[in-house]
Amino acid sequence: MRTRRIGDVQVGAIGLGGMPMSIEGRPDEQRSIATIHAALDEGVTLIDTADAYHLHADEVGHNEALIARALASYGGDTSDVLVATKGGHLRPGDGSWTLDGSPEHLKEACEESLKRLGVDAIGLYQFHRPDPRVPYGESVGAIRDLLDAGKIRFAGISNANPDQIRQANEILGGRLVSVQNQFSPAFRSSEPELELCAEMDVAFLPWSPLGGISQAGELGSRFAPFAEVARDHGVSPQQVCLAWMLAKAPVVIPIPGSSRPETIRDSVKAVDLELSAEELARLDAA
Ligand SMILES: NC(=O)c1ccc[n+]([C@@H]2O[C@H](COP(=O)([O-])OP(=O)(O)OC[C@H]3O[C@@H](n4cnc5c(N)ncnc54)[C@H](OP(=O)(O)O)[C@@H]3O)[C@@H](O)[C@H]2O)c1
């Protein structure tokens, strides 16, 4: 697969989002492992996860542990796979998502993620979401400390606005490598962050790039130009969507979620789908 850069490493230009394999509606473990192995077969080398991707209160890190098992049971070389996890969100088990961006929590959460992933240093650790009760600089300061201590190889942030991106990069001493924000045909208000990342040469990882777990299948029916361009190329509207994102800037690395081998196999083909300037303009206007 063609690659793009995070920090000083190259990763496949389409990553795998792990969330659908661990939250509501998740499949059985066998299908999840087959999905992750299919992604690896296709050359995916960025896998996005979080300690909060779980259902019940007593299974924090369900997705991290799943990914660790899938990597361990894969027949091939996985040394070039960058696992990107996050801390700062919690799921108490009642379906809600809560926040704790305190430095104490982030440092503890990172230690737990290290154990579940079975590594000495986490590939990419991302501060999941700003916590209004904690000054942003304090949360990012904890990520800087983890970086300085060698607990994490790369530092990223998520759900950040342009001011927070600049502030995080300053606190990290210019070592911010990625920003993960929501971006899809249905949710375009992260364009300013995408453009800032392109200017700063920081990777931009669109989350829910297909519109989210419950709406990804209807992308073509909700946004007709994506279905039309897809028909012209004989590919899926989801592939067109990912190719459209890749064309926005060389820093963009979408992380579509998957819980079936077929969907990730389809998504990775977006790296080879060339869209014309006229098609891109139609999709921009969709
Ligand atoms: N930082 C944050 O706050 C945040 C928030 C949300 C998500 N995320 C991350 O972003 C990742 C992606 O977001 P998401 O999973 O919410 O939504 P998404 O990627 O927009 O949609 C996921 C769904 O798309 C379907 N799909 C994938 N490729 C497809 C294809 N080629 N054709 C048809 N359907 C396809 C999958 O179906 P199947 O399940 O049937 O395979 C999957 O359930 C997550 O997995 C997670 O890692 C981060």
PDB file of C-alpha atoms and ligand atoms in Angstrom, residues 17-20 48 53 86 128-129 158-159 180 207-213 216 238 255-260 263 266-267, ligand 1:
ATOM      1  CA  GLY A  17     -10.208   1.971  13.316  1.00  0.00           C
ATOM      2  CA  GLY A  18     -10.754  -0.621  16.028  1.00  0.00           C
ATOM      3  CA  MET A  19     -13.832   0.801  17.777  1.00  0.00           C
ATOM      4  CA  PRO A  20     -16.587  -1.245  16.024  1.00  0.00           C
ATOM      5  CA  ASP A  48      -6.275   3.066  15.972  1.00  0.00           C
ATOM      6  CA  TYR A  53     -13.226   1.080  23.452  1.00  0.00           C
ATOM      7  CA  LYS A  86      -5.666   7.057  23.537  1.00  0.00           C
ATOM      8  CA  HIS A 128      -8.522  11.555  23.614  1.00  0.00           C
ATOM      9  CA  ARG A 129     -10.601  14.666  24.314  1.00  0.00           C
ATOM     10  CA  SER A 158      -7.759  14.282  19.404  1.00  0.00           C
ATOM     11  CA  ASN A 159     -10.875  16.452  19.234  1.00  0.00           C
ATOM     12  CA  GLN A 180      -7.403  13.001  15.239  1.00  0.00           C
ATOM     13  CA  TRP A 207     -12.310   9.762  12.718  1.00  0.00           C
ATOM     14  CA  SER A 208     -15.686   8.333  11.681  1.00  0.00           C
ATOM     15  CA  PRO A 209     -14.590   9.137   8.104  1.00  0.00           C
ATOM     16  CA  LEU A 210     -17.575   7.269   6.650  1.00  0.00           C
ATOM     17  CA  GLY A 211     -20.086   8.962   8.926  1.00  0.00           C
ATOM     18  CA  GLY A 212     -19.856   6.598  11.897  1.00  0.00           C
ATOM     19  CA  ILE A 213     -20.746   2.963  12.570  1.00  0.00           C
ATOM     20  CA  ALA A 216     -21.385   4.317   7.059  1.00  0.00           C
ATOM     21  CA  GLN A 238     -16.992   4.473   0.833  1.00  0.00           C
ATOM     22  CA  ILE A 255      -8.873   5.403   9.940  1.00  0.00           C
ATOM     23  CA  PRO A 256     -12.142   3.753   8.803  1.00  0.00           C
ATOM     24  CA  GLY A 257     -13.583   1.406  11.392  1.00  0.00           C
ATOM     25  CA  SER A 258     -14.287  -2.196  10.399  1.00  0.00           C
ATOM     26  CA  SER A 259     -15.694  -5.288  11.995  1.00  0.00           C
ATOM     27  CA  ARG A 260     -15.601  -7.455   8.850  1.00  0.00           C
ATOM     28  CA  THR A 263     -15.042  -3.749   4.561  1.00  0.00           C
ATOM     29  CA  ASP A 266     -12.613  -2.540   0.245  1.00  0.00           C
ATOM     30  CA  SER A 267     -11.467   0.588   2.102  1.00  0.00           C
TER      31      SER A 267
HETATM   32  N1  LIG B   1     -10.989  10.230  18.647  1.00  0.00           N
HETATM   33  C1  LIG B   1     -12.273  10.055  18.810  1.00  0.00           C
HETATM   34  O1  LIG B   1     -12.932  10.738  19.616  1.00  0.00           O
HETATM   35  C2  LIG B   1     -12.958   9.006  17.990  1.00  0.00           C
HETATM   36  C3  LIG B   1     -14.369   8.928  17.966  1.00  0.00           C
HETATM   37  C4  LIG B   1     -14.947   7.947  17.157  1.00  0.00           C
HETATM   38  C5  LIG B   1     -14.143   7.066  16.431  1.00  0.00           C
HETATM   39  N2  LIG B   1     -12.785   7.142  16.508  1.00  0.00           N
HETATM   40  C6  LIG B   1     -11.891   6.234  15.742  1.00  0.00           C
HETATM   41  O2  LIG B   1     -12.187   6.371  14.375  1.00  0.00           O
HETATM   42  C7  LIG B   1     -12.450   5.088  13.830  1.00  0.00           C
HETATM   43  C8  LIG B   1     -13.426   5.199  12.671  1.00  0.00           C
HETATM   44  O3  LIG B   1     -14.665   5.736  13.102  1.00  0.00           O
HETATM   45  P1  LIG B   1     -15.987   4.833  13.280  1.00  0.00           P
HETATM   46  O4  LIG B   1     -15.612   3.419  13.396  1.00  0.00           O
HETATM   47  O5  LIG B   1     -16.752   5.480  14.375  1.00  0.00           O
HETATM   48  O6  LIG B   1     -16.816   5.150  11.972  1.00  0.00           O
HETATM   49  P2  LIG B   1     -16.594   4.960  10.390  1.00  0.00           P
HETATM   50  O7  LIG B   1     -15.195   4.582  10.112  1.00  0.00           O
HETATM   51  O8  LIG B   1     -17.130   6.162   9.744  1.00  0.00           O
HETATM   52  O9  LIG B   1     -17.584   3.771  10.092  1.00  0.00           O
HETATM   53  C9  LIG B   1     -17.325   2.482  10.557  1.00  0.00           C
HETATM   54  C10 LIG B   1     -18.217   1.497   9.843  1.00  0.00           C
HETATM   55  O10 LIG B   1     -17.996   1.619   8.459  1.00  0.00           O
HETATM   56  C11 LIG B   1     -18.210   0.398   7.863  1.00  0.00           C
HETATM   57  N3  LIG B   1     -17.305   0.333   6.712  1.00  0.00           N
HETATM   58  C12 LIG B   1     -15.946   0.459   6.748  1.00  0.00           C
HETATM   59  N4  LIG B   1     -15.432   0.389   5.511  1.00  0.00           N
HETATM   60  C13 LIG B   1     -16.479   0.199   4.669  1.00  0.00           C
HETATM   61  C14 LIG B   1     -16.574   0.024   3.274  1.00  0.00           C
HETATM   62  N5  LIG B   1     -15.482   0.056   2.494  1.00  0.00           N
HETATM   63  N6  LIG B   1     -17.800  -0.145   2.740  1.00  0.00           N
HETATM   64  C15 LIG B   1     -18.904  -0.171   3.528  1.00  0.00           C
HETATM   65  N7  LIG B   1     -18.881  -0.011   4.871  1.00  0.00           N
HETATM   66  C16 LIG B   1     -17.673   0.171   5.435  1.00  0.00           C
HETATM   67  C17 LIG B   1     -17.860  -0.656   8.868  1.00  0.00           C
HETATM   68  O11 LIG B   1     -18.799  -1.701   8.763  1.00  0.00           O
HETATM   69  P3  LIG B   1     -18.575  -3.174   9.365  1.00  0.00           P
HETATM   70  O12 LIG B   1     -18.613  -2.987  10.864  1.00  0.00           O
HETATM   71  O13 LIG B   1     -19.719  -3.922   8.826  1.00  0.00           O
HETATM   72  O14 LIG B   1     -17.224  -3.642   8.936  1.00  0.00           O
HETATM   73  C18 LIG B   1     -17.875   0.081  10.197  1.00  0.00           C
HETATM   74  O15 LIG B   1     -18.801  -0.400  11.131  1.00  0.00           O
HETATM   75  C19 LIG B   1     -12.990   4.300  15.032  1.00  0.00           C
HETATM   76  O16 LIG B   1     -13.001   2.918  14.782  1.00  0.00           O
HETATM   77  C20 LIG B   1     -12.063   4.759  16.098  1.00  0.00           C
HETATM   78  O17 LIG B   1     -10.824   4.072  15.989  1.00  0.00           O
HETATM   79  C21 LIG B   1     -12.193   8.102  17.272  1.00  0.00           C
END
